[in-house]
mmCIF file with all atom_site columns, C-alpha atoms in Angstrom:
data_model
loop_
_atom_site.group_PDB
_atom_site.id
_atom_site.type_symbol
_atom_site.label_atom_id
_atom_site.label_alt_id
_atom_site.label_comp_id
_atom_site.label_asym_id
_atom_site.label_entity_id
_atom_site.label_seq_id
_atom_site.pdbx_PDB_ins_code
_atom_site.Cartn_x
_atom_site.Cartn_y
_atom_site.Cartn_z
_atom_site.occupancy
_atom_site.B_iso_or_equiv
_atom_site.pdbx_formal_charge
_atom_site.auth_seq_id
_atom_site.auth_comp_id
_atom_site.auth_asym_id
_atom_site.auth_atom_id
_atom_site.pdbx_PDB_model_num
ATOM 1   C CA . SER T 1 1   ? 176.508 76.001  152.142 1.00 76.00 ? 164 SER T CA 1
ATOM 2   C CA . LEU T 1 2   ? 178.233 76.662  148.886 1.00 81.00 ? 165 LEU T CA 1
ATOM 3   C CA . THR T 1 3   ? 177.061 79.149  146.266 1.00 84.00 ? 166 THR T CA 1
ATOM 4   C CA . LEU T 1 4   ? 176.189 76.989  143.245 1.00 86.00 ? 167 LEU T CA 1
ATOM 5   C CA . SER T 1 5   ? 173.450 78.875  141.345 1.00 89.00 ? 168 SER T CA 1
ATOM 6   C CA . GLU T 1 6   ? 175.356 82.081  140.583 1.00 89.00 ? 169 GLU T CA 1
ATOM 7   C CA . PRO T 1 7   ? 178.931 83.017  139.882 1.00 88.00 ? 170 PRO T CA 1
ATOM 8   C CA . LEU T 1 8   ? 181.140 83.904  142.837 1.00 87.00 ? 171 LEU T CA 1
ATOM 9   C CA . ARG T 1 9   ? 182.211 87.542  142.774 1.00 88.00 ? 172 ARG T CA 1
ATOM 10  C CA . MET T 1 10  ? 185.304 88.772  144.499 1.00 92.00 ? 173 MET T CA 1
ATOM 11  C CA . ARG T 1 11  ? 186.673 92.277  144.551 1.00 94.00 ? 174 ARG T CA 1
ATOM 12  C CA . GLU T 1 12  ? 189.908 93.704  145.824 1.00 95.00 ? 175 GLU T CA 1
ATOM 13  C CA . LEU T 1 13  ? 189.396 96.348  148.481 1.00 96.00 ? 176 LEU T CA 1
ATOM 14  C CA . ASP T 1 14  ? 193.134 97.030  148.782 1.00 95.00 ? 177 ASP T CA 1
ATOM 15  C CA . LYS T 1 15  ? 196.337 95.038  148.470 1.00 90.00 ? 178 LYS T CA 1
ATOM 16  C CA . ARG T 1 16  ? 195.572 92.607  151.357 1.00 89.00 ? 179 ARG T CA 1
ATOM 17  C CA . HIS T 1 17  ? 191.777 92.864  151.715 1.00 93.00 ? 180 HIS T CA 1
ATOM 18  C CA . TYR T 1 18  ? 189.147 91.269  149.522 1.00 94.00 ? 181 TYR T CA 1
ATOM 19  C CA . ALA T 1 19  ? 185.353 90.876  149.575 1.00 93.00 ? 182 ALA T CA 1
ATOM 20  C CA . VAL T 1 20  ? 183.579 87.809  148.319 1.00 92.00 ? 183 VAL T CA 1
ATOM 21  C CA . LYS T 1 21  ? 179.868 87.754  147.579 1.00 89.00 ? 184 LYS T CA 1
ATOM 22  C CA . GLY T 1 22  ? 179.019 84.356  149.061 1.00 88.00 ? 185 GLY T CA 1
ATOM 23  C CA . THR T 1 23  ? 179.077 82.267  152.162 1.00 89.00 ? 186 THR T CA 1
ATOM 24  C CA . PRO T 1 24  ? 181.950 81.882  154.625 1.00 91.00 ? 187 PRO T CA 1
ATOM 25  C CA . THR T 1 25  ? 182.716 78.543  152.958 1.00 92.00 ? 188 THR T CA 1
ATOM 26  C CA . ASP T 1 26  ? 182.965 80.296  149.634 1.00 93.00 ? 189 ASP T CA 1
ATOM 27  C CA . CYS T 1 27  ? 185.350 82.787  151.143 1.00 94.00 ? 190 CYS T CA 1
ATOM 28  C CA . VAL T 1 28  ? 187.660 80.062  152.459 1.00 95.00 ? 191 VAL T CA 1
ATOM 29  C CA . ILE T 1 29  ? 187.672 78.307  149.072 1.00 94.00 ? 192 ILE T CA 1
ATOM 30  C CA . MET T 1 30  ? 188.447 81.493  147.191 1.00 95.00 ? 193 MET T CA 1
ATOM 31  C CA . GLY T 1 31  ? 191.176 82.439  149.583 1.00 95.00 ? 194 GLY T CA 1
ATOM 32  C CA . VAL T 1 32  ? 192.909 79.064  149.706 1.00 96.00 ? 195 VAL T CA 1
ATOM 33  C CA . ARG T 1 33  ? 192.356 77.888  146.104 1.00 94.00 ? 196 ARG T CA 1
ATOM 34  C CA . PHE T 1 34  ? 192.733 81.261  144.342 1.00 93.00 ? 197 PHE T CA 1
ATOM 35  C CA . LEU T 1 35  ? 194.340 84.067  146.313 1.00 94.00 ? 198 LEU T CA 1
ATOM 36  C CA . LEU T 1 36  ? 196.813 81.877  148.340 1.00 95.00 ? 199 LEU T CA 1
ATOM 37  C CA . ARG T 1 37  ? 197.192 78.973  145.963 1.00 95.00 ? 200 ARG T CA 1
ATOM 38  C CA . GLN T 1 38  ? 200.958 79.426  145.738 1.00 96.00 ? 201 GLN T CA 1
ATOM 39  C CA . GLN T 1 39  ? 201.406 79.584  149.495 1.00 95.00 ? 202 GLN T CA 1
ATOM 40  C CA . PRO T 1 40  ? 198.427 78.272  151.514 1.00 94.00 ? 203 PRO T CA 1
ATOM 41  C CA . PRO T 1 41  ? 197.747 79.852  154.883 1.00 94.00 ? 204 PRO T CA 1
ATOM 42  C CA . ASP T 1 42  ? 198.957 78.261  158.126 1.00 92.00 ? 205 ASP T CA 1
ATOM 43  C CA . LEU T 1 43  ? 195.562 78.914  159.760 1.00 91.00 ? 206 LEU T CA 1
ATOM 44  C CA . VAL T 1 44  ? 191.981 79.721  158.824 1.00 93.00 ? 207 VAL T CA 1
ATOM 45  C CA . LEU T 1 45  ? 190.182 81.943  161.341 1.00 90.00 ? 208 LEU T CA 1
ATOM 46  C CA . SER T 1 46  ? 186.525 82.033  160.524 1.00 91.00 ? 209 SER T CA 1
ATOM 47  C CA . GLY T 1 47  ? 184.743 84.894  162.297 1.00 85.00 ? 210 GLY T CA 1
ATOM 48  C CA . VAL T 1 48  ? 184.673 86.773  164.571 1.00 83.00 ? 211 VAL T CA 1
ATOM 49  C CA . ASN T 1 49  ? 180.951 86.875  163.949 1.00 78.00 ? 212 ASN T CA 1
ATOM 50  C CA . ARG T 1 50  ? 178.358 88.425  166.171 1.00 75.00 ? 213 ARG T CA 1
ATOM 51  C CA . GLY T 1 51  ? 176.080 85.818  167.749 1.00 76.00 ? 214 GLY T CA 1
ATOM 52  C CA . GLN T 1 52  ? 176.523 82.521  169.438 1.00 77.00 ? 215 GLN T CA 1
ATOM 53  C CA . ASN T 1 53  ? 177.331 79.217  167.799 1.00 77.00 ? 216 ASN T CA 1
ATOM 54  C CA . LEU T 1 54  ? 176.197 76.747  170.405 1.00 77.00 ? 217 LEU T CA 1
ATOM 55  C CA . ALA T 1 55  ? 174.393 73.357  170.566 1.00 77.00 ? 218 ALA T CA 1
ATOM 56  C CA . ASP T 1 56  ? 172.116 72.890  167.493 1.00 76.00 ? 219 ASP T CA 1
ATOM 57  C CA . ASP T 1 57  ? 173.214 76.290  166.101 1.00 73.00 ? 220 ASP T CA 1
ATOM 58  C CA . ILE T 1 58  ? 176.445 74.621  165.008 1.00 79.00 ? 221 ILE T CA 1
ATOM 59  C CA . THR T 1 59  ? 174.628 72.635  162.326 1.00 74.00 ? 222 THR T CA 1
ATOM 60  C CA . TYR T 1 60  ? 173.659 75.793  160.400 1.00 75.00 ? 223 TYR T CA 1
ATOM 61  C CA . SER T 1 61  ? 176.469 78.174  161.340 1.00 82.00 ? 224 SER T CA 1
ATOM 62  C CA . GLY T 1 62  ? 178.235 79.795  158.400 1.00 88.00 ? 225 GLY T CA 1
ATOM 63  C CA . THR T 1 63  ? 181.156 80.625  160.695 1.00 90.00 ? 226 THR T CA 1
ATOM 64  C CA . VAL T 1 64  ? 181.657 77.030  161.741 1.00 91.00 ? 227 VAL T CA 1
ATOM 65  C CA . ALA T 1 65  ? 181.226 75.893  158.128 1.00 92.00 ? 228 ALA T CA 1
ATOM 66  C CA . GLY T 1 66  ? 184.069 78.162  157.113 1.00 94.00 ? 229 GLY T CA 1
ATOM 67  C CA . ALA T 1 67  ? 186.334 76.513  159.673 1.00 94.00 ? 230 ALA T CA 1
ATOM 68  C CA . ILE T 1 68  ? 185.201 73.078  158.608 1.00 94.00 ? 231 ILE T CA 1
ATOM 69  C CA . GLN T 1 69  ? 186.027 73.946  154.978 1.00 95.00 ? 232 GLN T CA 1
ATOM 70  C CA . GLY T 1 70  ? 189.531 75.046  155.989 1.00 96.00 ? 233 GLY T CA 1
ATOM 71  C CA . THR T 1 71  ? 189.984 71.736  157.820 1.00 96.00 ? 234 THR T CA 1
ATOM 72  C CA . LEU T 1 72  ? 188.752 69.786  154.797 1.00 96.00 ? 235 LEU T CA 1
ATOM 73  C CA . LEU T 1 73  ? 191.415 71.623  152.761 1.00 97.00 ? 236 LEU T CA 1
ATOM 74  C CA . GLY T 1 74  ? 194.051 70.483  155.235 1.00 96.00 ? 237 GLY T CA 1
ATOM 75  C CA . ILE T 1 75  ? 194.530 73.718  157.081 1.00 96.00 ? 238 ILE T CA 1
ATOM 76  C CA . PRO T 1 76  ? 194.127 74.065  160.877 1.00 92.00 ? 239 PRO T CA 1
ATOM 77  C CA . SER T 1 77  ? 191.012 76.155  161.417 1.00 92.00 ? 240 SER T CA 1
ATOM 78  C CA . ILE T 1 78  ? 189.121 77.940  164.159 1.00 90.00 ? 241 ILE T CA 1
ATOM 79  C CA . ALA T 1 79  ? 185.588 79.354  164.248 1.00 89.00 ? 242 ALA T CA 1
ATOM 80  C CA . MET T 1 80  ? 185.138 82.231  166.655 1.00 87.00 ? 243 MET T CA 1
ATOM 81  C CA . SER T 1 81  ? 181.971 84.042  167.687 1.00 84.00 ? 244 SER T CA 1
ATOM 82  C CA . ILE T 1 82  ? 181.003 86.653  170.280 1.00 82.00 ? 245 ILE T CA 1
ATOM 83  C CA . VAL T 1 83  ? 177.824 86.984  172.300 1.00 75.00 ? 246 VAL T CA 1
ATOM 84  C CA . SER T 1 84  ? 177.085 90.304  173.896 1.00 66.00 ? 247 SER T CA 1
ATOM 85  C CA . GLY T 1 85  ? 174.916 90.775  176.993 1.00 62.00 ? 248 GLY T CA 1
ATOM 86  C CA . PRO T 1 86  ? 172.673 93.750  177.629 1.00 57.00 ? 249 PRO T CA 1
ATOM 87  C CA . VAL T 1 87  ? 175.570 95.863  178.988 1.00 52.00 ? 250 VAL T CA 1
ATOM 88  C CA . GLU T 1 88  ? 175.627 98.707  176.550 1.00 54.00 ? 251 GLU T CA 1
ATOM 89  C CA . THR T 1 89  ? 173.358 99.597  173.633 1.00 56.00 ? 252 THR T CA 1
ATOM 90  C CA . GLY T 1 90  ? 174.229 101.532 170.506 1.00 56.00 ? 253 GLY T CA 1
ATOM 91  C CA . GLN T 1 91  ? 172.183 102.806 167.616 1.00 59.00 ? 254 GLN T CA 1
ATOM 92  C CA . GLU T 1 92  ? 168.584 101.613 167.597 1.00 61.00 ? 255 GLU T CA 1
ATOM 93  C CA . GLY T 1 93  ? 169.031 99.889  170.951 1.00 61.00 ? 256 GLY T CA 1
ATOM 94  C CA . ARG T 1 94  ? 171.198 97.087  169.521 1.00 64.00 ? 257 ARG T CA 1
ATOM 95  C CA . GLN T 1 95  ? 173.687 95.413  171.832 1.00 68.00 ? 258 GLN T CA 1
ATOM 96  C CA . LEU T 1 96  ? 177.278 96.415  171.108 1.00 70.00 ? 259 LEU T CA 1
ATOM 97  C CA . PRO T 1 97  ? 179.825 93.652  170.752 1.00 73.00 ? 260 PRO T CA 1
ATOM 98  C CA . ILE T 1 98  ? 182.579 93.645  173.371 1.00 75.00 ? 261 ILE T CA 1
ATOM 99  C CA . TRP T 1 99  ? 185.508 93.191  170.908 1.00 78.00 ? 262 TRP T CA 1
ATOM 100 C CA . GLU T 1 100 ? 188.084 93.026  173.706 1.00 80.00 ? 263 GLU T CA 1
ATOM 101 C CA . THR T 1 101 ? 186.909 89.482  174.571 1.00 78.00 ? 264 THR T CA 1
ATOM 102 C CA . PRO T 1 102 ? 187.774 87.744  171.239 1.00 80.00 ? 265 PRO T CA 1
ATOM 103 C CA . MET T 1 103 ? 190.860 89.896  170.887 1.00 80.00 ? 266 MET T CA 1
ATOM 104 C CA . GLU T 1 104 ? 192.184 88.703  174.278 1.00 80.00 ? 267 GLU T CA 1
ATOM 105 C CA . HIS T 1 105 ? 191.147 85.067  174.144 1.00 81.00 ? 268 HIS T CA 1
ATOM 106 C CA . GLY T 1 106 ? 191.380 84.586  170.411 1.00 80.00 ? 269 GLY T CA 1
ATOM 107 C CA . ALA T 1 107 ? 194.926 85.744  170.190 1.00 79.00 ? 270 ALA T CA 1
ATOM 108 C CA . ASP T 1 108 ? 195.908 83.463  173.093 1.00 81.00 ? 271 ASP T CA 1
ATOM 109 C CA . LEU T 1 109 ? 194.228 80.472  171.402 1.00 78.00 ? 272 LEU T CA 1
ATOM 110 C CA . VAL T 1 110 ? 195.956 81.124  168.084 1.00 78.00 ? 273 VAL T CA 1
ATOM 111 C CA . ARG T 1 111 ? 199.327 81.400  169.839 1.00 81.00 ? 274 ARG T CA 1
ATOM 112 C CA . LYS T 1 112 ? 198.732 77.988  171.486 1.00 81.00 ? 275 LYS T CA 1
ATOM 113 C CA . LEU T 1 113 ? 197.757 76.356  168.174 1.00 71.00 ? 276 LEU T CA 1
ATOM 114 C CA . THR T 1 114 ? 200.509 77.727  165.986 1.00 68.00 ? 277 THR T CA 1
#
C-alpha cells in the first residue's frame, strides 16, 4: 500500500539513518526518489522483518511490496524475512529472532546478486 491520505513524514536520525512514517513502499519511494535521487542505490533490501512471507501471505506483505516497488523503480530488490521457532523466549514469552540466519544467508545472496 501507499500512504495517500496524509503527508509522508521523514526524520533524520543521524547522517545515514532516516525514519519514514509510512509503509515499506513509502520508504523505498522516499529513499530512491528523494534521499538518493542523485545516485540511486544498486540494491533495495526490504526487511529483515520478523514473520514469514509465504504462500498467500505474499499478497499482503509490506516487506515484499517494498521489494516490488524497488523493482518497479528499476532497482534489483530483495525481500527478506525471518521465522523463529520456539527455541528461546524473551520478554513476555515472545520468540526471539535468530538474527544469525538472515545475516549468514542474506549476505551470501546479496554477494551473488551484485
